[in-house]
mmCIF file of C-alpha atoms in Angstrom:
data_model
loop_
_atom_site.group_PDB
_atom_site.id
_atom_site.type_symbol
_atom_site.label_atom_id
_atom_site.label_comp_id
_atom_site.label_asym_id
_atom_site.label_seq_id
_atom_site.Cartn_x
_atom_site.Cartn_y
_atom_site.Cartn_z
ATOM 1 C CA MET A 1 -4.102 -16.359 39.974
ATOM 2 C CA SER A 2 -1.096 -14.475 41.319
ATOM 3 C CA PRO A 3 -1.085 -10.653 41.387
ATOM 4 C CA ARG A 4 1.919 -10.619 39.058
ATOM 5 C CA ARG A 5 0.134 -12.749 36.442
ATOM 6 C CA SER A 6 -3.053 -10.718 36.670
ATOM 7 C CA HIS A 7 -0.929 -7.595 36.177
ATOM 8 C CA ARG A 8 0.399 -9.122 32.942
ATOM 9 C CA LEU A 9 -3.035 -10.049 31.655
ATOM 10 C CA TRP A 10 -5.027 -6.883 32.246
ATOM 11 C CA PRO A 11 -3.347 -4.848 29.442
ATOM 12 C CA SER A 12 -4.099 -7.613 26.928
ATOM 13 C CA GLY A 13 -7.712 -7.531 28.038
ATOM 14 C CA LEU A 14 -7.864 -3.871 27.062
ATOM 15 C CA VAL A 15 -6.743 -4.549 23.497
ATOM 16 C CA PRO A 16 -10.280 -5.201 22.121
ATOM 17 C CA VAL A 17 -11.554 -2.070 23.891
ATOM 18 C CA VAL A 18 -8.742 0.055 22.455
ATOM 19 C CA LEU A 19 -9.304 -1.315 18.939
ATOM 20 C CA LEU A 20 -13.028 -0.657 19.218
ATOM 21 C CA ALA A 21 -12.414 2.895 20.380
ATOM 22 C CA ALA A 22 -9.925 3.467 17.568
ATOM 23 C CA GLY A 23 -12.459 2.254 15.016
ATOM 24 C CA CYS A 24 -15.024 4.711 16.363
ATOM 25 C CA GLY A 25 -12.677 7.675 16.404
ATOM 26 C CA GLY A 26 -13.205 10.538 13.992
ATOM 27 C CA ASN A 27 -15.910 10.918 11.386
ATOM 28 C CA ASP A 28 -14.044 9.652 8.321
ATOM 29 C CA GLN A 29 -16.429 7.315 6.477
ATOM 30 C CA SER A 30 -18.642 6.949 9.557
ATOM 31 C CA THR A 31 -22.244 5.823 9.292
ATOM 32 C CA ILE A 32 -23.087 7.600 12.557
ATOM 33 C CA SER A 33 -21.784 11.006 11.409
ATOM 34 C CA PRO A 34 -24.341 11.712 8.665
ATOM 35 C CA GLY A 35 -23.767 14.478 6.174
ATOM 36 C CA GLY A 36 -26.913 13.837 4.133
ATOM 37 C CA LYS A 37 -30.616 13.415 4.797
ATOM 38 C CA ALA A 38 -30.722 9.738 3.835
ATOM 39 C CA ALA A 39 -27.688 8.934 5.998
ATOM 40 C CA ARG A 40 -29.285 10.860 8.881
ATOM 41 C CA ASP A 41 -32.400 8.672 8.681
ATOM 42 C CA ILE A 42 -30.238 5.536 8.541
ATOM 43 C CA ALA A 43 -28.279 6.690 11.609
ATOM 44 C CA THR A 44 -31.525 7.507 13.453
ATOM 45 C CA LEU A 45 -32.877 4.029 12.772
ATOM 46 C CA TRP A 46 -29.598 2.505 13.958
ATOM 47 C CA TRP A 47 -29.581 4.498 17.203
ATOM 48 C CA VAL A 48 -33.223 3.673 17.926
ATOM 49 C CA MET A 49 -32.592 -0.042 17.404
ATOM 50 C CA LEU A 50 -29.408 0.048 19.486
ATOM 51 C CA VAL A 51 -30.952 1.921 22.414
ATOM 52 C CA GLY A 52 -34.126 -0.163 22.219
ATOM 53 C CA SER A 53 -32.206 -3.443 22.222
ATOM 54 C CA VAL A 54 -30.089 -2.296 25.187
ATOM 55 C CA VAL A 55 -33.231 -1.352 27.148
ATOM 56 C CA VAL A 56 -34.943 -4.663 26.346
ATOM 57 C CA PHE A 57 -31.808 -6.606 27.247
ATOM 58 C CA ALA A 58 -31.480 -4.729 30.543
ATOM 59 C CA VAL A 59 -35.158 -5.356 31.451
ATOM 60 C CA VAL A 60 -34.812 -9.064 30.689
ATOM 61 C CA LEU A 61 -31.686 -9.286 32.849
ATOM 62 C CA VAL A 62 -33.467 -7.553 35.729
ATOM 63 C CA LEU A 63 -36.463 -9.874 35.475
ATOM 64 C CA VAL A 64 -34.220 -12.939 35.383
ATOM 65 C CA ALA A 65 -32.345 -11.682 38.439
ATOM 66 C CA VAL A 66 -35.604 -11.020 40.312
ATOM 67 C CA VAL A 67 -36.891 -14.507 39.556
ATOM 68 C CA LEU A 68 -33.651 -16.176 40.619
ATOM 69 C CA LEU A 69 -33.418 -14.201 43.849
ATOM 70 C CA ARG A 70 -37.057 -14.844 44.675
ATOM 71 C CA ARG A 71 -36.705 -18.590 44.074
ATOM 72 C CA ARG A 72 -33.639 -18.656 46.253
ATOM 73 C CA ALA A 73 -35.475 -16.839 49.060
ATOM 74 C CA LEU A 74 -38.489 -19.152 48.864
ATOM 75 C CA ARG A 75 -36.508 -22.384 48.569
ATOM 76 C CA GLY A 76 -37.841 -24.867 51.140
ATOM 77 C CA ALA A 77 -40.753 -22.605 52.188
ATOM 78 C CA PRO A 78 -44.345 -23.878 51.873
ATOM 79 C CA ASP A 79 -46.338 -22.548 48.920
ATOM 80 C CA LEU A 80 -48.878 -20.373 50.768
ATOM 81 C CA GLU A 81 -49.507 -17.706 48.090
ATOM 82 C CA PRO A 82 -52.727 -18.076 46.128
ATOM 83 C CA ARG A 83 -52.211 -18.329 42.387
ATOM 84 C CA GLY A 84 -54.229 -15.708 40.535
ATOM 85 C CA ARG A 85 -54.304 -14.039 37.152
ATOM 86 C CA VAL A 86 -51.001 -12.221 37.699
ATOM 87 C CA GLY A 87 -49.102 -15.267 36.489
ATOM 88 C CA THR A 88 -51.094 -15.184 33.267
ATOM 89 C CA TRP A 89 -50.877 -11.448 32.550
ATOM 90 C CA VAL A 90 -47.105 -11.264 32.895
ATOM 91 C CA PRO A 91 -46.295 -13.523 29.905
ATOM 92 C CA VAL A 92 -49.169 -12.060 27.868
ATOM 93 C CA VAL A 93 -48.036 -8.463 28.337
ATOM 94 C CA GLY A 94 -44.302 -9.150 28.316
ATOM 95 C CA GLY A 95 -44.322 -11.794 25.605
ATOM 96 C CA ILE A 96 -47.020 -10.551 23.231
ATOM 97 C CA VAL A 97 -48.192 -6.964 23.802
ATOM 98 C CA VAL A 98 -44.825 -5.282 24.381
ATOM 99 C CA PRO A 99 -43.015 -7.050 21.489
ATOM 100 C CA ALA A 100 -45.939 -6.249 19.176
ATOM 101 C CA VAL A 101 -45.774 -2.548 20.040
ATOM 102 C CA VAL A 102 -41.983 -2.445 19.670
ATOM 103 C CA LEU A 103 -41.969 -4.280 16.337
ATOM 104 C CA ALA A 104 -44.786 -2.120 14.971
ATOM 105 C CA GLY A 105 -42.858 1.042 15.872
ATOM 106 C CA LEU A 106 -39.657 -0.270 14.285
ATOM 107 C CA PHE A 107 -41.557 -1.319 11.181
ATOM 108 C CA ALA A 108 -43.032 2.182 10.784
ATOM 109 C CA LEU A 109 -39.611 3.782 11.295
ATOM 110 C CA THR A 110 -38.055 1.380 8.773
ATOM 111 C CA LEU A 111 -40.673 2.256 6.158
ATOM 112 C CA GLY A 112 -39.832 5.947 6.582
ATOM 113 C CA THR A 113 -36.119 5.191 6.192
ATOM 114 C CA LEU A 114 -36.759 3.120 3.060
ATOM 115 C CA SER A 115 -38.615 6.069 1.552
ATOM 116 C CA SER A 116 -35.770 8.517 2.198
ATOM 117 C CA THR A 117 -33.093 6.151 0.865
ATOM 118 C CA SER A 118 -34.955 5.205 -2.311
ATOM 119 C CA PRO A 119 -33.441 6.642 -5.513
ATOM 120 C CA ALA A 120 -35.042 9.729 -6.987
ATOM 121 C CA SER A 121 -36.698 9.428 -10.388
ATOM 122 C CA ALA A 122 -34.877 10.726 -13.433
ATOM 123 C CA GLY A 123 -37.164 13.738 -13.825
ATOM 124 C CA SER A 124 -37.065 14.860 -10.183
ATOM 125 C CA THR A 125 -33.367 15.789 -10.067
ATOM 126 C CA SER A 126 -31.502 18.524 -11.894
ATOM 127 C CA LEU A 127 -28.145 16.763 -11.956
ATOM 128 C CA THR A 128 -27.132 13.258 -13.038
ATOM 129 C CA VAL A 129 -23.724 11.682 -12.504
ATOM 130 C CA GLN A 130 -22.701 8.374 -14.051
ATOM 131 C CA VAL A 131 -20.127 6.285 -12.191
ATOM 132 C CA THR A 132 -18.502 3.152 -13.610
ATOM 133 C CA GLY A 133 -16.525 0.906 -11.289
ATOM 134 C CA ARG A 134 -13.360 -0.619 -12.712
ATOM 135 C CA GLN A 135 -10.484 -2.624 -11.257
ATOM 136 C CA TRP A 136 -9.503 -0.509 -9.373
ATOM 137 C CA PHE A 137 -10.709 3.037 -9.918
ATOM 138 C CA TRP A 138 -13.913 5.001 -10.511
ATOM 139 C CA ASP A 139 -14.805 6.466 -13.890
ATOM 140 C CA VAL A 140 -17.027 9.529 -13.331
ATOM 141 C CA THR A 141 -19.060 11.261 -16.059
ATOM 142 C CA TYR A 142 -21.389 14.278 -16.047
ATOM 143 C CA PRO A 143 -23.314 13.495 -19.239
ATOM 144 C CA ASP A 144 -25.151 16.828 -19.549
ATOM 145 C CA ALA A 145 -21.913 18.816 -19.266
ATOM 146 C CA HIS A 146 -19.758 16.349 -21.278
ATOM 147 C CA VAL A 147 -17.307 16.073 -18.392
ATOM 148 C CA ARG A 148 -15.264 12.977 -17.554
ATOM 149 C CA THR A 149 -13.118 12.693 -14.455
ATOM 150 C CA ALA A 150 -12.042 9.971 -12.024
ATOM 151 C CA ASN A 151 -12.219 9.037 -8.342
ATOM 152 C CA GLU A 152 -13.710 12.392 -7.358
ATOM 153 C CA ILE A 153 -17.379 13.376 -7.509
ATOM 154 C CA HIS A 154 -18.426 16.995 -7.020
ATOM 155 C CA ILE A 155 -21.997 17.824 -6.021
ATOM 156 C CA PRO A 156 -23.751 21.047 -4.970
ATOM 157 C CA VAL A 157 -24.878 21.337 -1.347
ATOM 158 C CA GLY A 158 -28.590 20.842 -0.753
ATOM 159 C CA VAL A 159 -29.301 19.473 -4.233
ATOM 160 C CA PRO A 160 -30.428 15.860 -4.772
ATOM 161 C CA VAL A 161 -28.035 14.271 -7.274
ATOM 162 C CA ARG A 162 -29.006 11.144 -9.198
ATOM 163 C CA VAL A 163 -26.008 8.809 -9.384
ATOM 164 C CA GLU A 164 -26.261 6.041 -11.968
ATOM 165 C CA VAL A 165 -23.771 3.269 -11.274
ATOM 166 C CA SER A 166 -22.561 0.365 -13.376
ATOM 167 C CA SER A 167 -19.499 -1.848 -13.704
ATOM 168 C CA GLY A 168 -16.949 -2.216 -16.454
ATOM 169 C CA ASP A 169 -15.641 -5.601 -15.324
ATOM 170 C CA VAL A 170 -16.643 -7.395 -12.087
ATOM 171 C CA ILE A 171 -19.208 -6.686 -9.386
ATOM 172 C CA HIS A 172 -18.397 -3.598 -7.317
ATOM 173 C CA SER A 173 -20.445 -1.698 -4.746
ATOM 174 C CA PHE A 174 -20.757 2.099 -4.444
ATOM 175 C CA TRP A 175 -20.984 3.369 -0.854
ATOM 176 C CA VAL A 176 -20.669 6.797 0.743
ATOM 177 C CA PRO A 177 -21.619 6.044 4.375
ATOM 178 C CA GLU A 178 -22.074 9.691 5.373
ATOM 179 C CA LEU A 179 -24.510 10.381 2.519
ATOM 180 C CA ASN A 180 -26.563 7.260 1.769
ATOM 181 C CA ARG A 181 -26.731 3.478 1.660
ATOM 182 C CA LYS A 182 -24.558 1.307 -0.564
ATOM 183 C CA ILE A 183 -25.688 0.103 -3.959
ATOM 184 C CA ASP A 184 -24.254 -2.715 -6.078
ATOM 185 C CA MET A 185 -22.583 -2.149 -9.438
ATOM 186 C CA ILE A 186 -23.327 -5.134 -11.656
ATOM 187 C CA PRO A 187 -21.944 -5.670 -15.190
ATOM 188 C CA GLY A 188 -24.615 -5.032 -17.807
ATOM 189 C CA ARG A 189 -26.971 -3.320 -15.359
ATOM 190 C CA THR A 190 -27.454 0.276 -14.195
ATOM 191 C CA ASN A 191 -28.531 0.944 -10.608
ATOM 192 C CA THR A 192 -29.332 4.302 -9.055
ATOM 193 C CA VAL A 193 -28.782 6.044 -5.731
ATOM 194 C CA THR A 194 -29.399 9.644 -4.675
ATOM 195 C CA LEU A 195 -26.744 11.738 -2.929
ATOM 196 C CA GLU A 196 -27.715 14.949 -1.155
ATOM 197 C CA ALA A 197 -25.287 16.699 1.184
ATOM 198 C CA MET A 198 -26.622 18.927 3.957
ATOM 199 C CA HIS A 199 -23.408 20.926 4.267
ATOM 200 C CA ARG A 200 -20.058 21.556 2.624
ATOM 201 C CA GLY A 201 -17.507 18.810 3.062
ATOM 202 C CA MET A 202 -15.447 16.008 1.612
ATOM 203 C CA PHE A 203 -17.030 12.590 2.120
ATOM 204 C CA ARG A 204 -15.037 9.423 1.599
ATOM 205 C CA GLY A 205 -16.559 6.569 -0.383
ATOM 206 C CA GLN A 206 -15.452 2.990 -0.795
ATOM 207 C CA CYS A 207 -16.093 -0.122 -2.847
ATOM 208 C CA ALA A 208 -18.111 -2.345 -0.503
ATOM 209 C CA GLU A 209 -18.035 -5.562 -2.549
ATOM 210 C CA PHE A 210 -14.865 -7.650 -2.796
ATOM 211 C CA CYS A 211 -13.629 -7.158 -6.347
ATOM 212 C CA GLY A 212 -10.088 -8.468 -6.393
ATOM 213 C CA LEU A 213 -6.599 -7.879 -5.053
ATOM 214 C CA GLN A 214 -6.893 -4.116 -4.584
ATOM 215 C CA HIS A 215 -10.485 -3.984 -3.369
ATOM 216 C CA ALA A 216 -9.402 -2.304 -0.120
ATOM 217 C CA ASN A 217 -7.604 0.411 -2.105
ATOM 218 C CA MET A 218 -10.573 1.364 -4.262
ATOM 219 C CA ALA A 219 -11.724 4.593 -2.660
ATOM 220 C CA PHE A 220 -13.158 7.879 -3.897
ATOM 221 C CA VAL A 221 -14.298 11.199 -2.463
ATOM 222 C CA VAL A 222 -17.504 13.169 -2.833
ATOM 223 C CA VAL A 223 -16.877 16.917 -2.628
ATOM 224 C CA ALA A 224 -19.966 18.915 -1.610
ATOM 225 C CA GLU A 225 -19.683 22.644 -2.233
ATOM 226 C CA PRO A 226 -21.970 25.659 -2.693
ATOM 227 C CA ARG A 227 -23.786 25.853 -6.022
ATOM 228 C CA ASP A 228 -21.690 28.696 -7.449
ATOM 229 C CA GLU A 229 -18.436 26.885 -6.668
ATOM 230 C CA PHE A 230 -19.788 23.671 -8.150
ATOM 231 C CA ASP A 231 -20.873 25.457 -11.352
ATOM 232 C CA SER A 232 -17.411 27.013 -11.635
ATOM 233 C CA TRP A 233 -15.738 23.631 -11.130
ATOM 234 C CA LEU A 234 -17.979 21.951 -13.715
ATOM 235 C CA ALA A 235 -17.334 24.706 -16.285
ATOM 236 C CA THR A 236 -13.582 24.322 -15.777
ATOM 237 C CA GLN A 237 -13.749 20.538 -16.092
ATOM 238 C CA ALA A 238 -15.624 20.863 -19.393
ATOM 239 C CA LYS A 239 -12.709 22.725 -20.977
ATOM 240 C CA PRO A 240 -9.860 20.906 -22.745
ATOM 241 C CA ALA A 241 -6.368 21.033 -21.304
ATOM 242 C CA ARG A 242 -4.714 24.341 -22.051
ATOM 243 C CA PRO A 243 -1.756 24.278 -24.451
ATOM 244 C CA PRO A 244 1.669 24.336 -22.758
ATOM 245 C CA PRO A 245 2.623 28.004 -22.235
ATOM 246 C CA ASN A 246 6.392 27.432 -22.173
ATOM 247 C CA ALA A 247 9.088 25.124 -23.499
ATOM 248 C CA ALA A 248 9.443 23.091 -20.299
ATOM 249 C CA LEU A 249 5.741 22.175 -20.229
ATOM 250 C CA GLU A 250 5.811 21.489 -23.956
ATOM 251 C CA ASN A 251 8.657 19.049 -23.388
ATOM 252 C CA GLY A 252 6.584 17.336 -20.706
ATOM 253 C CA GLN A 253 3.626 17.058 -23.040
ATOM 254 C CA GLN A 254 5.822 15.467 -25.689
ATOM 255 C CA VAL A 255 7.104 12.956 -23.129
ATOM 256 C CA PHE A 256 3.497 12.005 -22.374
ATOM 257 C CA LEU A 257 2.367 11.854 -25.995
ATOM 258 C CA GLY A 258 5.465 9.921 -27.042
ATOM 259 C CA SER A 259 4.935 7.172 -24.481
ATOM 260 C CA GLY A 260 2.412 4.375 -24.087
ATOM 261 C CA CYS A 261 0.314 6.609 -21.809
ATOM 262 C CA VAL A 262 -1.778 7.782 -24.765
ATOM 263 C CA TYR A 263 -3.199 4.293 -25.294
ATOM 264 C CA CYS A 264 -4.762 4.181 -21.808
ATOM 265 C CA HIS A 265 -5.453 7.796 -20.816
ATOM 266 C CA THR A 266 -7.273 10.780 -22.264
ATOM 267 C CA ILE A 267 -6.173 14.412 -22.159
ATOM 268 C CA ALA A 268 -8.777 16.487 -23.964
ATOM 269 C CA GLY A 269 -7.186 18.842 -26.483
ATOM 270 C CA THR A 270 -4.442 16.370 -27.396
ATOM 271 C CA ASN A 271 -4.320 13.139 -29.382
ATOM 272 C CA ALA A 272 -4.336 11.105 -26.133
ATOM 273 C CA SER A 273 -7.734 9.407 -26.162
ATOM 274 C CA GLY A 274 -7.320 6.132 -24.284
ATOM 275 C CA LYS A 275 -10.288 4.858 -22.275
ATOM 276 C CA ILE A 276 -8.669 2.061 -20.259
ATOM 277 C CA GLY A 277 -7.358 4.272 -17.468
ATOM 278 C CA PRO A 278 -8.633 7.433 -15.771
ATOM 279 C CA ASP A 279 -9.100 10.674 -17.714
ATOM 280 C CA LEU A 280 -6.151 12.995 -16.943
ATOM 281 C CA THR A 281 -7.411 16.230 -18.531
ATOM 282 C CA HIS A 282 -7.587 17.992 -15.158
ATOM 283 C CA LEU A 283 -5.484 15.629 -13.069
ATOM 284 C CA ALA A 284 -3.844 18.356 -10.970
ATOM 285 C CA SER A 285 -7.203 19.535 -9.619
ATOM 286 C CA ARG A 286 -7.782 16.237 -7.772
ATOM 287 C CA SER A 287 -6.811 15.515 -4.185
ATOM 288 C CA TYR A 288 -5.646 11.909 -4.609
ATOM 289 C CA ILE A 289 -4.165 9.545 -7.178
ATOM 290 C CA GLY A 290 -4.708 5.833 -7.703
ATOM 291 C CA ALA A 291 -8.240 5.839 -6.206
ATOM 292 C CA GLY A 292 -6.923 6.937 -2.828
ATOM 293 C CA ALA A 293 -3.582 5.131 -3.061
ATOM 294 C CA GLY A 294 -1.726 8.383 -2.394
ATOM 295 C CA ALA A 295 -1.966 12.145 -2.204
ATOM 296 C CA ASN A 296 -1.742 14.080 -5.460
ATOM 297 C CA SER A 297 1.728 15.478 -4.783
ATOM 298 C CA PRO A 298 4.807 15.518 -7.039
ATOM 299 C CA GLY A 299 6.597 12.872 -4.979
ATOM 300 C CA GLU A 300 3.627 10.487 -4.822
ATOM 301 C CA LEU A 301 2.898 11.015 -8.508
ATOM 302 C CA ALA A 302 6.522 10.334 -9.470
ATOM 303 C CA GLY A 303 6.505 7.072 -7.524
ATOM 304 C CA TRP A 304 3.233 6.062 -9.179
ATOM 305 C CA ILE A 305 4.552 6.764 -12.687
ATOM 306 C CA LEU A 306 7.835 4.916 -12.193
ATOM 307 C CA ASP A 307 6.550 1.861 -10.320
ATOM 308 C CA PRO A 308 2.754 1.718 -9.906
ATOM 309 C CA GLN A 309 2.909 -1.981 -9.011
ATOM 310 C CA HIS A 310 4.880 -1.140 -5.886
ATOM 311 C CA VAL A 311 2.232 1.393 -4.820
ATOM 312 C CA LYS A 312 -0.793 -0.667 -5.809
ATOM 313 C CA PRO A 313 0.104 -4.271 -6.752
ATOM 314 C CA GLY A 314 -2.085 -5.823 -9.418
ATOM 315 C CA ASN A 315 -3.339 -2.653 -11.071
ATOM 316 C CA ARG A 316 -3.247 -2.499 -14.858
ATOM 317 C CA MET A 317 -0.739 0.315 -15.242
ATOM 318 C CA PRO A 318 2.784 -0.788 -16.206
ATOM 319 C CA GLY A 319 5.891 0.933 -14.930
ATOM 320 C CA THR A 320 8.002 3.303 -17.021
ATOM 321 C CA ASP A 321 11.716 3.693 -17.657
ATOM 322 C CA LEU A 322 11.883 7.475 -18.021
ATOM 323 C CA THR A 323 15.127 9.306 -17.426
ATOM 324 C CA GLY A 324 15.369 11.839 -14.637
ATOM 325 C CA PRO A 325 14.902 14.909 -16.898
ATOM 326 C CA GLU A 326 12.003 13.253 -18.749
ATOM 327 C CA LEU A 327 10.265 12.428 -15.485
ATOM 328 C CA GLN A 328 10.712 15.975 -14.208
ATOM 329 C CA ASP A 329 9.296 17.482 -17.415
ATOM 330 C CA LEU A 330 6.362 15.054 -17.336
ATOM 331 C CA LEU A 331 5.590 15.887 -13.692
ATOM 332 C CA GLU A 332 5.608 19.622 -14.425
ATOM 333 C CA TYR A 333 3.233 19.077 -17.339
ATOM 334 C CA LEU A 334 0.836 16.911 -15.332
ATOM 335 C CA GLU A 335 0.860 19.435 -12.492
ATOM 336 C CA SER A 336 -0.279 22.103 -14.958
ATOM 337 C CA LEU A 337 -3.442 20.155 -15.855
ATOM 338 C CA ARG A 338 -5.949 22.016 -13.660
#
């Protein structure tokens, strides 16, 4: 191969390495950057198996190399070495004893990981959250506090939270890699997983079971915060939307209530009580819209309202034909829902 051609090829050979490094960058939704006890045990098991497999692979390569080099050195020489028990002990130790010890250790470590990732019983946790997967967003309910929100789960730091998951349409899968394993959401069935964060943070979750056109854009966040901040957030979420304090916000509310939005969405304290789409009572307090499709900013929200199919093709929300002033009033009203 000419130097010029090899010079052309070596950058393309780096492409897989660069992609691999890019995939490992950061700690966003990373299974090896645990933020919870269960995820820490899963990551520990993964590292042990990775390092162990690398060591075993390296030892096997060395032994193969030694055998090949020795055979090459002895090729054509008379067999003068007496055959003893060494030839018997090597396969016994290397093929039976060592694998048995390694597998027994991995089995014990796996049992410990299974214990830490098993869901907590209903009576052993002080907080229960119910999550329903829908195409393509997450319906979140705190049954004891009578709170309903969407795509954002708040939990207190250091407290095991029982999360009961189900599906409203097709099979989904609930997964927060930095907190625990994934668990399937099956229509007509309720499964359970426990989330416990070791520190404050925002942990990204994702649907891990193909569920249709927008499966890749079905994300959510788990917000872990100190207990007092969580209690304050939950108390605020339990309140209905406050009445519009001025004429501009009242106009925005009338735009909302006079449109088809009321048949799909709920705003507590008004006659909007739809259950098809996400609850919007405290929409402005959330970080994202459309299950992670965009940031919760006026510009992103305006684009979503006018043409949601352009932002997230296939979702069940139709577009609107609001005038400029109507859209502005509606945005100001929605931004007041905190």
